[in-house]
Structures are given as C-alpha cells and as structure tokens.
Amino acid sequence: MDAIKRAATAAAYLPEPPESITVPGVLDLEQLADLSDIAAEVIRLQKAADGTLDSCRRLLAQLYVYDYTRCLQPVDENKDKDNNDSDEGAPTDNTEGDAMFAAALCAAVRPSRGAMEECWREEDGVGVTSPTPNLAVLTATTGVCLRVLRGVLAASPTLLDGPSATAATSTGLRTAVAVAIATWSDVSTGWSTEATARVCAEILQMHHAALTAEKVLVVELLGGTVKPVFAGTRVPTVTEMGRKAVRVPVTRREVEMDEAGVGGDAVWLRRKGMGEALAVVRFVIAGMEPRAVQENWHLIAPPVLTALDAGDILTKAHACDVLADIITAVDAAFLARTGLGSVFEQAVIPCLHFLPPLTPTNHAARAFSAGVNALVALARRQGVREGGREGMYKALDGVLRDGVFRAVTYVGENVRMMETVVTAAGTLVRELGVRSVRHLSKLVSMCAAPMLSPFVGTHPQLARAATATLVEVVRACWPRVPAHNAEILKAAVFCWMRGGDGQQEEVEVARLRHELRTLMALLERADGDSGWFERARGAVVEREAGLAGLFA
C-alpha cells in the first residue's frame, strides 16, 4: 500500500490525468462525473492556486489510490449464476478501502489557515467582498470532495449505519463525516457556500440516523471535538456546569498581541479551531431534542460564551448565530434556572459597538447583524417569564436606542454599514410594534436620509433597505404617522426620481420601486379620511407626470 501511495502522490503532479481512471458502479455518474473528469478538475484547481494548495494534491492522490485499490479487488468467479444475475450492477464490497477513502476526503475538506485568513480579511470598501483565489479554490475543491463522499457513501450504505459501522466507527469515520458536514453546512462560517450546504444536506439525509445519534452528537462531537478546542479556557461568569457564577473574581484581562499589535500568530491562536467548533455546536443543536440540549448544557453553553468573550470580531459574530439557535432550542424556564440570560446579553452587546472606521466594514456589518439577531432571540425567550411581554419590549427598546441609533451617529456615510443598521432597525420595529412609536421621529429621519441622497441610483440597496424599514414603521405606528406625512412623501418622491439614474441592474431598481409603492399604499391608509393624501398625490402628479407610477 505504501508503494501505491507513493505512486499516487507522484501521479498527483502529472500535468494530465491517466485515461483509465474510472470506477463504474461506485459513484452516481448522473450526479458526478467519473474520476478522470474529477482528476482533471482538481488539476485545474491546483493550477489556479499556483500549485500552493496542498489539499488539491492530497485529494488527487487519494483518488488514484482509491481507484487502484478498486481495480485490484479479487472477483469471485465461483458465484452461483443466479446470485450473479441478482447482484448484477451492484458495487463490490471494499469496506476497508471505502472507509479509508471517505476518511481521507473528510480530512481534505478541513479549511486551511491560509483560506481561513482570507475569510477574515479586512475590507472597508462599499462593494460586496469577492472570494480570493485560494478561498475560491478551497471551496471548489471541497465541492468535489463532498460530491465524491456522497457517491462513496451511496455506493457503500453500510459504512456508517450498517453491519460494518462498528469497524468504521473505531477509526473515527462517523465523527469525521459529521464534522465535515457540520463545517460545510453552516454558511455563516465564511468559507461555506449554498452549493456545499446542499450536498451536506443530502449526505445527512442519507445517513440521518447514524450521524445524529445521541452518542455521536454528545460523546464524539461535543466531548471529543468541541471540548478540546476550548480546553484551558474559561469564562469567569459561568461555572463548569453552564450556570451563572455567584462570585466573579475581578482580574485584569490580558490580550496577547504580536509586536505590531494586530494579526500574527497570537490572533491565529485565538481563532484556530473556533470556527469549526462553533459550526459543530450548531450542527449538534439542530440534531438534538430540547431535552438533550438541556441535559448537555455544560458542553454547549461554555464554548459559545468563551468564543464571545475571547474570540475576534468575526468569531463573536459566528458565536452570536449559534447562540440564537441555542436560545431557541431551550424553554424560558430552563434559561431562567441557569441564570445566564444577563450573561448572554452582556456578552453579545459589544458586537453592536464594533463600528467603522475603527473596525473594518465587513467585520462590523457581520457582527452588528448577528448581534441584533441574538438579542432579539434572547428578548423573546426572556420576555415569557421576566415581566411578560413588557420585559421583552423593554429589552428590544434598549437595543434600538443604544445599538441602532448610536451606530447611526458613528457610521456616517458608510453605505454598507448603514444598510446593515437600517435593516436591523426594521427587524426591531417589527418586533416592537406600536411600542416603537416613542422613536417615531428618529426612525423617520433615519430612513429618509438615504432615500433623499443624490446617490440613490448608485446604491439602490441602501435606499431599498431604508424604504423597507420605513414600511415597517408606518405599519406599526400608523396612528401617529400623519404628523410625518410630508417628510415621508418627500423622501419617496426623490427616491423614485433618482432610483433609475445609476448603472445598477434593473432588478434592483424594480425592487426599490416595489417597496416605494408599498410605502405609498400604507401612507394612504394611515391618512384615513383627511383627504391630505389625495391632494398631495394630485399635486405631485400634476407637477411631474412620471411620478404617477409611484402611486399605482
């Protein structure tokens, strides 16, 4: 086998793959090309990364090894003819080889340091960040690996949950497959995509019972995979059992940094493994019953709080996403017994304060959005017990006041960040309902500013987000809206006129104008029988006939 591996490794560096690579009956050829096409694609990916991505070469070597071991399989010619007829087209048994190959595929999809650092790169531009070459190659290579893994598991269905599952489990295959699926099914990690998430969902559906068994989730994933990542770290406000600590020692936190003060190995050590571990926790939560989540709380809550406390900005944002799932999975009574409601809140609130220009725009936007979603989930759950609905409204009002309005003061003309903040305001207004009326004046002014901007045609996404939030404001606070009719109508008119001036796609402009029409329809209903809206509409259309579409 060592000689085969050496030959396969040498073959991985060939400019073109051999023509004989094919494994009939092993892979679903309707969904996946044969191994020669896969090898050609991997070579192309390797060249795209200037030959620096070792995972491409390792994957290609494993493809050759697997194909060669398949070709060496002995064929039993003494089988009864009837058995041959009944088994025609079935894949031959190669459990050990299949298990080794599947484990190698799972190892190949683990994100490398270089690719992860590209996910965490800092950008202050207003446009959408584009994937860098190594990250794009990693994503494409992983797509190949996951499709091949899906084919191998389909061809050998007993690998994970059949009679041969015991041998496979002893080599950690089931854990490896579960970790790979968890890592690439969570699109919030930054390296996963919708395409890889779909393939992971298909694999999970095929082997749901084996991959979501309580022993796998608790012992192998939480205990064996997540816990070692956070070994030696502890949040002082939480006990080892995941309860609120009564006495918290006051110590000075020391943050390790390199000589330049940022980046370097110190930052990598704080990030290393956290993203994958949080993705695994999220996978476990999705596969667990609420009872199991509560029983294993001591393995779930401390890692997430540690990530919120000691992680960098993007790790905190990812932890907020996981925290929202955790809060939704448990009931209000259990959360109250743990006493962690206030601890969670204090850990999440700093995510709302990482703002440009001190924080890169892409990091700040990600953290702000995730933080608001986590605080909304927490307020919903706590509001069931602590003060009823009024307790929830009080918490959400604080997020709107100290999070959204404070952020607007600092982000200024940062288009991307402003879009994130305005969208979060719409979420909070939707939850608060009529109780957001105390902030009506600020909300209208905040939304009207982007709509009145002369650059609406250049950035219609921001104008659409502001219009959508203003729709929520009018819908929730309609009894007091007539006092702001003129300001809202002015913003809508200017936004409609300037929306088509830029070079953006017609789809974005159409979406913006749809929101503007919805806003005008709600404004008309809020006006009631006063007649103001009818007079204003007539005056506007008479002055500019092209605005008739705004009121259609």
PDB file of N, CA and C in Angstrom, residues 236-239 242-248:
ATOM      1  N   PRO A 236     -15.141  33.551  33.409  1.00  0.00           N
ATOM      2  CA  PRO A 236     -15.307  33.618  34.869  1.00  0.00           C
ATOM      3  C   PRO A 236     -16.746  33.788  35.324  1.00  0.00           C
ATOM      4  N   THR A 237     -17.636  34.249  34.456  1.00  0.00           N
ATOM      5  CA  THR A 237     -19.029  34.472  34.861  1.00  0.00           C
ATOM      6  C   THR A 237     -19.876  33.213  34.780  1.00  0.00           C
ATOM      7  N   VAL A 238     -19.283  32.084  34.352  1.00  0.00           N
ATOM      8  CA  VAL A 238     -20.034  30.842  34.164  1.00  0.00           C
ATOM      9  C   VAL A 238     -19.308  29.710  34.868  1.00  0.00           C
ATOM     10  N   THR A 239     -20.071  28.852  35.533  1.00  0.00           N
ATOM     11  CA  THR A 239     -19.490  27.685  36.184  1.00  0.00           C
ATOM     12  C   THR A 239     -19.233  26.589  35.156  1.00  0.00           C
ATOM     13  N   GLY A 242     -22.256  25.249  33.366  1.00  0.00           N
ATOM     14  CA  GLY A 242     -23.020  26.126  32.493  1.00  0.00           C
ATOM     15  C   GLY A 242     -24.031  26.979  33.216  1.00  0.00           C
ATOM     16  N   ARG A 243     -23.801  27.252  34.513  1.00  0.00           N
ATOM     17  CA  ARG A 243     -24.675  28.142  35.280  1.00  0.00           C
ATOM     18  C   ARG A 243     -23.951  29.447  35.577  1.00  0.00           C
ATOM     19  N   LYS A 244     -24.738  30.447  35.946  1.00  0.00           N
ATOM     20  CA  LYS A 244     -24.158  31.742  36.261  1.00  0.00           C
ATOM     21  C   LYS A 244     -23.368  31.651  37.557  1.00  0.00           C
ATOM     22  N   ALA A 245     -22.138  32.152  37.533  1.00  0.00           N
ATOM     23  CA  ALA A 245     -21.293  32.127  38.720  1.00  0.00           C
ATOM     24  C   ALA A 245     -21.759  33.178  39.713  1.00  0.00           C
ATOM     25  N   VAL A 246     -21.814  32.788  40.991  1.00  0.00           N
ATOM     26  CA  VAL A 246     -22.271  33.713  42.029  1.00  0.00           C
ATOM     27  C   VAL A 246     -21.196  34.745  42.327  1.00  0.00           C
ATOM     28  N   ARG A 247     -19.968  34.281  42.441  1.00  0.00           N
ATOM     29  CA  ARG A 247     -18.852  35.186  42.721  1.00  0.00           C
ATOM     30  C   ARG A 247     -17.919  35.209  41.517  1.00  0.00           C
ATOM     31  N   VAL A 248     -17.707  36.383  40.994  1.00  0.00           N
ATOM     32  CA  VAL A 248     -16.854  36.540  39.820  1.00  0.00           C
ATOM     33  C   VAL A 248     -15.579  37.255  40.245  1.00  0.00           C
TER      34      VAL A 248
END
